[in-house]
PDB file of C-alpha atoms in Angstrom:
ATOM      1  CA  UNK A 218      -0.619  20.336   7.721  1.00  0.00           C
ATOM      2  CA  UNK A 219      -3.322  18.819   6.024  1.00  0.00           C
ATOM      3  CA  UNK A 220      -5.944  17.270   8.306  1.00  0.00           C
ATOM      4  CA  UNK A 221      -5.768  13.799   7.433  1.00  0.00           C
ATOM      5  CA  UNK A 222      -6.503  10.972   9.452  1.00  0.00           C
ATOM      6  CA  UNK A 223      -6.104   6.880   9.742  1.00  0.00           C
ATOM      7  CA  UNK A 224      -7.685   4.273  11.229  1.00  0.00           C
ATOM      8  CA  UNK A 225      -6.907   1.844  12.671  1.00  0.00           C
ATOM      9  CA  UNK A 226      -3.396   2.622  13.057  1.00  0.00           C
ATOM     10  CA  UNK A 227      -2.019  -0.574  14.013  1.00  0.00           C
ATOM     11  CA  UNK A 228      -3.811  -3.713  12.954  1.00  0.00           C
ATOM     12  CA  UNK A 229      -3.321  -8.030  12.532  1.00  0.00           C
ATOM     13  CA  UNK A 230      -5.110 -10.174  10.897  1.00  0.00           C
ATOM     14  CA  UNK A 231      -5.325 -13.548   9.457  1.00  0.00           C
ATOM     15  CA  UNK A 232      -4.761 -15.159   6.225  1.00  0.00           C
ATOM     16  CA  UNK A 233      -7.796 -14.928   4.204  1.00  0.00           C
ATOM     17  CA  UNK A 234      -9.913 -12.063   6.424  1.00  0.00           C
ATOM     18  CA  UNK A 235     -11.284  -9.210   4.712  1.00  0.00           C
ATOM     19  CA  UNK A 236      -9.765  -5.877   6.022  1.00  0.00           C
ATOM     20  CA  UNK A 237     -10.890  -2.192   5.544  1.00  0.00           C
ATOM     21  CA  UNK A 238      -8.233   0.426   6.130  1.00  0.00           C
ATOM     22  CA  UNK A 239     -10.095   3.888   6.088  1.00  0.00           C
ATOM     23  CA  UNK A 240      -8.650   7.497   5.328  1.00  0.00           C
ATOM     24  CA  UNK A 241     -10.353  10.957   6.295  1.00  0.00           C
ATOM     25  CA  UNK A 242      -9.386  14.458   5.376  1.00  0.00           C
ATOM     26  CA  UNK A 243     -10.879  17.951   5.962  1.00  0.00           C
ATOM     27  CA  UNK A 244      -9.275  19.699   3.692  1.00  0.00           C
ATOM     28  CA  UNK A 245     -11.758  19.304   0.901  1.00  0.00           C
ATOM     29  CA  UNK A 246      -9.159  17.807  -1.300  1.00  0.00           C
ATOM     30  CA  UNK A 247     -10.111  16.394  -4.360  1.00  0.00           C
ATOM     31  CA  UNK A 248      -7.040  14.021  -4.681  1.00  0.00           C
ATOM     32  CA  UNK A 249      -6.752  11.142  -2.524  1.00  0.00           C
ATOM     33  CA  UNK A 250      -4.042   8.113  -2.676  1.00  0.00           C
ATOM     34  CA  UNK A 251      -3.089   5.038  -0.432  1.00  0.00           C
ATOM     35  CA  UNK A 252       0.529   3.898  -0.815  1.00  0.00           C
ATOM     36  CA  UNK A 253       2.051   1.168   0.737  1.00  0.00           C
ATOM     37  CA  UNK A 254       5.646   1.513   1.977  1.00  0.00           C
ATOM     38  CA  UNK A 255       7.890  -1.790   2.122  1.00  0.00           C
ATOM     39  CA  UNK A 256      12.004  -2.036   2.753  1.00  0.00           C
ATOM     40  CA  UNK A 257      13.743  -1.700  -0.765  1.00  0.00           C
ATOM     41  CA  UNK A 258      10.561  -0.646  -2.418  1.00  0.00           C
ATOM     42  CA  UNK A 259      10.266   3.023  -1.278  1.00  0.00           C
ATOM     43  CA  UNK A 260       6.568   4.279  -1.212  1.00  0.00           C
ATOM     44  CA  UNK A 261       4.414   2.360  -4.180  1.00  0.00           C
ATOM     45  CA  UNK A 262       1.038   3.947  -5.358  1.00  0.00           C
ATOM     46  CA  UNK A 263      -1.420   1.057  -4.782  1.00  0.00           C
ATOM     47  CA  UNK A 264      -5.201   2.964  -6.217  1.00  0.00           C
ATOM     48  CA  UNK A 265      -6.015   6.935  -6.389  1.00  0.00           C
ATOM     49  CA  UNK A 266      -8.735   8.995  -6.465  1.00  0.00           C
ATOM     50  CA  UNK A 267      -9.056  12.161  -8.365  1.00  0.00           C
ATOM     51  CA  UNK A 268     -13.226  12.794  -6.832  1.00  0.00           C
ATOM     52  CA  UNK A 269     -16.097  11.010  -6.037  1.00  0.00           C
ATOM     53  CA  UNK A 270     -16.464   7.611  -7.597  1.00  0.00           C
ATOM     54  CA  UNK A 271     -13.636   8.811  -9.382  1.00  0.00           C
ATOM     55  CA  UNK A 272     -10.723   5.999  -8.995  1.00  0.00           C
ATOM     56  CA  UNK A 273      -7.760   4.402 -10.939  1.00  0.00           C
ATOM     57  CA  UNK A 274      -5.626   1.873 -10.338  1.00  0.00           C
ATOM     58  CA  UNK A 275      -1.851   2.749  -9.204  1.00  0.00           C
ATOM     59  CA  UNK A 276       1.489   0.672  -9.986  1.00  0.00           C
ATOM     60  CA  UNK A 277       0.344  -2.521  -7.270  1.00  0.00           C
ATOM     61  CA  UNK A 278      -3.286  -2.865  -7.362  1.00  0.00           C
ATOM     62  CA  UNK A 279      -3.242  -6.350  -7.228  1.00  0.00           C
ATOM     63  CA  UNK A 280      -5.607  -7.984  -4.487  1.00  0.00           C
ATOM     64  CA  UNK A 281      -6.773  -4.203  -3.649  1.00  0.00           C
ATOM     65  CA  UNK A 282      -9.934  -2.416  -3.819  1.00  0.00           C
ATOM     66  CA  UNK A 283     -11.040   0.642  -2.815  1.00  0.00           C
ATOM     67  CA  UNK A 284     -13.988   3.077  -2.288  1.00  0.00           C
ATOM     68  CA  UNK A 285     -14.962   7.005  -1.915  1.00  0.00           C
ATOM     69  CA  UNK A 286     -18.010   7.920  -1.400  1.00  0.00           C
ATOM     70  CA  UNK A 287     -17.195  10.805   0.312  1.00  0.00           C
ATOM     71  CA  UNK A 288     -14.946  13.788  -0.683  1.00  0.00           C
ATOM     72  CA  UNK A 289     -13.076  13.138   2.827  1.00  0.00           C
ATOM     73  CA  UNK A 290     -13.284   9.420   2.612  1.00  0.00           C
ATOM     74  CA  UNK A 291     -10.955   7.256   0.804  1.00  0.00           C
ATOM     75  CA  UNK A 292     -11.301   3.217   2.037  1.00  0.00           C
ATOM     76  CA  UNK A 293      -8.844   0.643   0.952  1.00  0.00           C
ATOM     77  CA  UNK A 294      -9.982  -2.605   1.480  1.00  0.00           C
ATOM     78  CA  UNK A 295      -7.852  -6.421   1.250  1.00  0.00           C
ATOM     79  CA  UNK A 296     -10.758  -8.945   0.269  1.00  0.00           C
ATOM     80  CA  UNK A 297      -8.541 -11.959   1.416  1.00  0.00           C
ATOM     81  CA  UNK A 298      -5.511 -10.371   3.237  1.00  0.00           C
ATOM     82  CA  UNK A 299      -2.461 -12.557   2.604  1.00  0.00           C
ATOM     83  CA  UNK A 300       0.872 -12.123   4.186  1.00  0.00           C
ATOM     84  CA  UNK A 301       2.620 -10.547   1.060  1.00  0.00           C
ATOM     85  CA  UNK A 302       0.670  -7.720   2.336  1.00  0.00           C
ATOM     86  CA  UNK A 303       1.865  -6.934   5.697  1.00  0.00           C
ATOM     87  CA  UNK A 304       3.230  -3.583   5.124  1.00  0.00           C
ATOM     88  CA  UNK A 305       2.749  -0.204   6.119  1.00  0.00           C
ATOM     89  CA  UNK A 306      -0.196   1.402   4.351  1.00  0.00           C
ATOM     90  CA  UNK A 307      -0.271   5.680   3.752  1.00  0.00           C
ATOM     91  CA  UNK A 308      -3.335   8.074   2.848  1.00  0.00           C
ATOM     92  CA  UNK A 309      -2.280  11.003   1.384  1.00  0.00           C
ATOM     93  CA  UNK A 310      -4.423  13.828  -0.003  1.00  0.00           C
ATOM     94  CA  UNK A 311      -3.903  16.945  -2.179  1.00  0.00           C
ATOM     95  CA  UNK A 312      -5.817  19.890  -3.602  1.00  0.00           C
ATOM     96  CA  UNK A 313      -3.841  19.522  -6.707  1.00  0.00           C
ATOM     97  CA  UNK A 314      -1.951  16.543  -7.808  1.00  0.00           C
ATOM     98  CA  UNK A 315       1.576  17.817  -6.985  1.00  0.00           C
ATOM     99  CA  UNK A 316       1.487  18.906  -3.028  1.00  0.00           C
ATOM    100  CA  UNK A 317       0.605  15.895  -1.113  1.00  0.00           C
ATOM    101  CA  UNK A 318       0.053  15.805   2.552  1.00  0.00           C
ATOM    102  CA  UNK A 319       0.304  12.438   4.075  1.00  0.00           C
ATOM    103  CA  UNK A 320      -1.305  10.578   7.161  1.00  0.00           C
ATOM    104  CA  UNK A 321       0.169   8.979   9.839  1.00  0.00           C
ATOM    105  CA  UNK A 322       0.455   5.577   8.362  1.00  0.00           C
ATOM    106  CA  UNK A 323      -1.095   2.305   9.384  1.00  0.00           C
ATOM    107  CA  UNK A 324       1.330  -0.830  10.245  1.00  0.00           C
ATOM    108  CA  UNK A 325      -0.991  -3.910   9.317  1.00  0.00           C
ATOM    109  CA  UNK A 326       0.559  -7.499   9.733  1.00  0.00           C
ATOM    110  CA  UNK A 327      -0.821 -10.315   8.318  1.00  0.00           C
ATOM    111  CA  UNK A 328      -0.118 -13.544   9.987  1.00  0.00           C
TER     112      UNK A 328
ATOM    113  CA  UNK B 204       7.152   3.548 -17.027  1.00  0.00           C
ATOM    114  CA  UNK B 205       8.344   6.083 -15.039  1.00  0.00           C
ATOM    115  CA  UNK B 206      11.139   5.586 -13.178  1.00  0.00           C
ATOM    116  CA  UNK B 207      13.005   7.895  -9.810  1.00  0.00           C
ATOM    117  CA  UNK B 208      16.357   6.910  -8.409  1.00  0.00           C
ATOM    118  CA  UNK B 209      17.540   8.141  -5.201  1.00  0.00           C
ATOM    119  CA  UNK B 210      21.868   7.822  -4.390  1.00  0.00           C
ATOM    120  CA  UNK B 211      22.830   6.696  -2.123  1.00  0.00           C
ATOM    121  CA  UNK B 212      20.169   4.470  -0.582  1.00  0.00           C
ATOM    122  CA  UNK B 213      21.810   4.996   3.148  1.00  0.00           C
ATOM    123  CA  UNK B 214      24.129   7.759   4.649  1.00  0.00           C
ATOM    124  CA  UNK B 215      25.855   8.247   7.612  1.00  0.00           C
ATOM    125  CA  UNK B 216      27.443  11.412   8.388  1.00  0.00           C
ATOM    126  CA  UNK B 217      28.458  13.526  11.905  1.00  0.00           C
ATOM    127  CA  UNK B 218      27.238  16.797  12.873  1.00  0.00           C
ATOM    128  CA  UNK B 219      28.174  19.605  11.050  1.00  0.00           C
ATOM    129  CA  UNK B 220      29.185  17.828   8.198  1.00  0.00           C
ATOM    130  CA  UNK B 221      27.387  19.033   4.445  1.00  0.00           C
ATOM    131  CA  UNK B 222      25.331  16.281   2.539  1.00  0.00           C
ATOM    132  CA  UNK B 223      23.729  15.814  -1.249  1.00  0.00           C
ATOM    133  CA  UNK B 224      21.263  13.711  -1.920  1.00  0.00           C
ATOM    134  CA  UNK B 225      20.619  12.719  -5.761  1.00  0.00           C
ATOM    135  CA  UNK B 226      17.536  11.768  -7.347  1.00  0.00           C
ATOM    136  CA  UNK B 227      17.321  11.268 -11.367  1.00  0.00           C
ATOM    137  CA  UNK B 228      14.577  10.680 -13.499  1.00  0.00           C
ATOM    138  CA  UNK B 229      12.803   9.448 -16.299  1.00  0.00           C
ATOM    139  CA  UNK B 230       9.382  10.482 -16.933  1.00  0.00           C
ATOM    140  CA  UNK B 231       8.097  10.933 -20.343  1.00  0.00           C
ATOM    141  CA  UNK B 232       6.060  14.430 -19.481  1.00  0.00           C
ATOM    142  CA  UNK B 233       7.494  15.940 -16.504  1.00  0.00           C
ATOM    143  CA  UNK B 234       5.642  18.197 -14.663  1.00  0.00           C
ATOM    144  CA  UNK B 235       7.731  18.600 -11.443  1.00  0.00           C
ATOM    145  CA  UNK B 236       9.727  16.971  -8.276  1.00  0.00           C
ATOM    146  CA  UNK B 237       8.990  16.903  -5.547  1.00  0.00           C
ATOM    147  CA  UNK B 238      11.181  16.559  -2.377  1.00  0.00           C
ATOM    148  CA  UNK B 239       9.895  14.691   1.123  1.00  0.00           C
ATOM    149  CA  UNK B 240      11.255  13.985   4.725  1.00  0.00           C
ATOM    150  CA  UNK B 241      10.220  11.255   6.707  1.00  0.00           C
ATOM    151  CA  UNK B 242      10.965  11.002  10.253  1.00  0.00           C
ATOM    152  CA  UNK B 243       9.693   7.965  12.101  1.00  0.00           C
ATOM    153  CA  UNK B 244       6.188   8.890  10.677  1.00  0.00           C
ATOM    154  CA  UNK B 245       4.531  10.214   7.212  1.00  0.00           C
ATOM    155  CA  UNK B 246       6.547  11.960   4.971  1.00  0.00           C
ATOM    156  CA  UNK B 247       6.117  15.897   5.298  1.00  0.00           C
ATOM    157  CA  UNK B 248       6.582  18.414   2.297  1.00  0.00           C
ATOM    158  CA  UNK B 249       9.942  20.041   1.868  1.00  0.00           C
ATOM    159  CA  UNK B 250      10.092  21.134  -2.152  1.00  0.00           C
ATOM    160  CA  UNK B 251       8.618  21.203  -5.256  1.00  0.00           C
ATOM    161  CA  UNK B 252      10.772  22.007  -7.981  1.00  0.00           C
ATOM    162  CA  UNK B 253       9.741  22.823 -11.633  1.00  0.00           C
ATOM    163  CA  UNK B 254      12.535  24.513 -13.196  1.00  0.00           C
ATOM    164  CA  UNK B 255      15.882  24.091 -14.176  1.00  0.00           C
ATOM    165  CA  UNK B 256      18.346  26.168 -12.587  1.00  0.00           C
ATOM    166  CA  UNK B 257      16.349  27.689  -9.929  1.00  0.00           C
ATOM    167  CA  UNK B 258      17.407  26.961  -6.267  1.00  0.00           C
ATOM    168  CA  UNK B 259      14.845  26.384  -3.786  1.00  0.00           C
ATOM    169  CA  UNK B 260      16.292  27.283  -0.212  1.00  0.00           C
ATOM    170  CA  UNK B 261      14.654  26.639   2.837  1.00  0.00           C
ATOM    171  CA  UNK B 262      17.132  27.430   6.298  1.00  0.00           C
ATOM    172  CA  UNK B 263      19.874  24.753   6.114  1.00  0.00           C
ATOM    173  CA  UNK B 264      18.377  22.928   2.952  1.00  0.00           C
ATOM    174  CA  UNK B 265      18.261  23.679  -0.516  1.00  0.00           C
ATOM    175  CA  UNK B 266      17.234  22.204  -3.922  1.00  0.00           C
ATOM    176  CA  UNK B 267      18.240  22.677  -7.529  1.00  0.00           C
ATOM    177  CA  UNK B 268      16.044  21.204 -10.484  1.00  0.00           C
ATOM    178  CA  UNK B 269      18.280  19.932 -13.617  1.00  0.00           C
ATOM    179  CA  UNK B 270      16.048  19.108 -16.795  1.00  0.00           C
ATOM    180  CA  UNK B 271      18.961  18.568 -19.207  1.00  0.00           C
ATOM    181  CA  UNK B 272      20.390  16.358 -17.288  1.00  0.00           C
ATOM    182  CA  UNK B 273      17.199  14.823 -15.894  1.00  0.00           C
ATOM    183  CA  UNK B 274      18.023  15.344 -11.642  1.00  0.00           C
ATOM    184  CA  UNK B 275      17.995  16.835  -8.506  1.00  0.00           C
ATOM    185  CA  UNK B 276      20.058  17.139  -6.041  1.00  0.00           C
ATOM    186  CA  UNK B 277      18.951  17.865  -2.066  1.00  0.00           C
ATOM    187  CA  UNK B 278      21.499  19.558   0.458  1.00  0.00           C
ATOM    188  CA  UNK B 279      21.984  19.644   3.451  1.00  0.00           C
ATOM    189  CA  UNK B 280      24.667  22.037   5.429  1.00  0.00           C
ATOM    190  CA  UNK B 281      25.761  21.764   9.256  1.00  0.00           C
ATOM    191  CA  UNK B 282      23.808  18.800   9.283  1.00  0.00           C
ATOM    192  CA  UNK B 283      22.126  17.487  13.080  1.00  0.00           C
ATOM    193  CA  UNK B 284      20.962  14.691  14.244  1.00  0.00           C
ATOM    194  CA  UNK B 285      17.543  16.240  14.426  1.00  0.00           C
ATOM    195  CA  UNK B 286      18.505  15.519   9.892  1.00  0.00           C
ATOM    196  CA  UNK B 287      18.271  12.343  10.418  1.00  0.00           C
ATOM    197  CA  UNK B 288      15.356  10.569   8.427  1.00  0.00           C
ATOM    198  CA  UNK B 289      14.591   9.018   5.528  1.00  0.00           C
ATOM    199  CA  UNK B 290      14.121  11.279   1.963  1.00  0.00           C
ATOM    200  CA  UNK B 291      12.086  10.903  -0.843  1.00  0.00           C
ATOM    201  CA  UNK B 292      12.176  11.820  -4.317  1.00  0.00           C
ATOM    202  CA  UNK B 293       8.640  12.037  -6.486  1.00  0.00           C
ATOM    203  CA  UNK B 294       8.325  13.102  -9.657  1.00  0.00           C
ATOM    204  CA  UNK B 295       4.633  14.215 -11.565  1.00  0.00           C
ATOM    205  CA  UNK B 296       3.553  13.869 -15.077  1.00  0.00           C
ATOM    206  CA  UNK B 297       2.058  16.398 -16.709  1.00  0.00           C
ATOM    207  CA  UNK B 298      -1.000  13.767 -17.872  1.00  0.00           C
ATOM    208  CA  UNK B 299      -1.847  12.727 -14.281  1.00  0.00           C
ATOM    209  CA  UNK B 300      -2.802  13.358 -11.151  1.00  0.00           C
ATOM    210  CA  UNK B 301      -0.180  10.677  -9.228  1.00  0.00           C
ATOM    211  CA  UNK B 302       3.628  10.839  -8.007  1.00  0.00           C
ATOM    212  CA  UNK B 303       6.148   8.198  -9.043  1.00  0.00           C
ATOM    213  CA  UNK B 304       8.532   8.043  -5.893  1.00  0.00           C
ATOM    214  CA  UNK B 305      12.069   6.539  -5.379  1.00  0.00           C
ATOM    215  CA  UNK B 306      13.081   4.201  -2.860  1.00  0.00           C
ATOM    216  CA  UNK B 307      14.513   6.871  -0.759  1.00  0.00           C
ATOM    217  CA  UNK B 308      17.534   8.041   1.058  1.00  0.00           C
ATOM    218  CA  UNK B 309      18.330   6.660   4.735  1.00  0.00           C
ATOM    219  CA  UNK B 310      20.196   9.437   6.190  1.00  0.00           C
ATOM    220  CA  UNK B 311      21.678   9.218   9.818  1.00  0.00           C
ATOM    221  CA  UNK B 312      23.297  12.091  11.837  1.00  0.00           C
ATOM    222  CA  UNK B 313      25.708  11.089  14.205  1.00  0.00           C
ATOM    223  CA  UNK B 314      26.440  13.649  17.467  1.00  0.00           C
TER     224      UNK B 314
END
């Protein structure tokens, strides 16, 4: 497995805070993705990266931005978190795009 | 847009019995499918299929690719409850470097 890493894993917040969700890999891959998984919804492709500064938006971008500065760094952050996105959030990586190796997931509530 | 369907959504079986999941498709430049297990966790690679026709085995799984027809099917024989978990469907475009994924299959193995 693919070493890929989240923090925090577990998070709440308020209405209206800023959050930062980060993702780290050491595999040197060049493809990077956060996903949110929600009941009925399967996993949903929020942004991507395919390298450094490289970044596109994914299928529910909406109210999401994110960063990578890094090759093993991939940050998703909520400028004003609101409750529509208490979910649970997934990092994945890949060397190419098809293969993708997934973190261990980060439950945030947002109350 | 593209668009994966898994059948059924939930399954409930007892050991031993034999299982197939479906997933269909519509992409406009398919590149390949992909097949995932999730246990209480991330998802974890079982397939990636990119041919019609060819079976993709792995111990008491297996996976068959149908272009024509635009699915795949995933089974499972002498299922156990060590089965049970949810599984997801992706599919990849030849243009990009992202996976579309169904909702996924909830399947539990009784003793």
């Amino acid at each position: 497995d693919a070493g890929i890493t989240q923090s925090p894993r577990h998070k709440v917040t308020e209405t209206g805070t800023p959050v930062t969700l980060r993702c780290h890999q050491t595999e040197n891959h060049r493809y990077m993705y956060w996903y949110r998984q929600d009941p009925g919804h399967g996993l949903r492709l929020i942004h991507y990266s395919y390298g450094v500064k490289d970044t596109d938006k994914g299928e529910v971008s909406d109210g999401y931005s994110v960063s990578r500065s890094k090759t093993e760094d991939f940050l998703l952050t909520l400028e004003s978190a609101t409750s529509s996105q208490t979910s649970v959030y997934f990092c994945a990586s890949a060397r190419n795009a098809d293969t993708q190796y997934f973190g261990p997931g980060t439950r945030l509530t947002v109350l | 847009e593209d668009k994966v369907v898994q059948s059924p959504l939930s399954l409930v079986v007892h050991e031993g019995d034999t299982v197939t999941l479906n997933c269909s498709y519509e992409v406009t430049n398919f590149r390949s499918l992909l097949w995932y297990k999730q246990e209480k966790k991330a998802p974890t690679f079982l397939f990636m299929l990119t041919s019609s026709g060819i079976e993709k085995k792995s111990g008491r799984l297996s996976s068959i690719l149908d272009k024509k027809e635009l699915f795949s099917i995933l089974n499972i024989t002498a299922t156990q409850t060590g089965d049970s978990a949810i599984y997801l469907c992706a599919v990849e475009e030849t243009s990009g470097s992202r996976l579309t994924f169904g909702e996924g299959t909830q399947l539990t193995v009784n003793p």
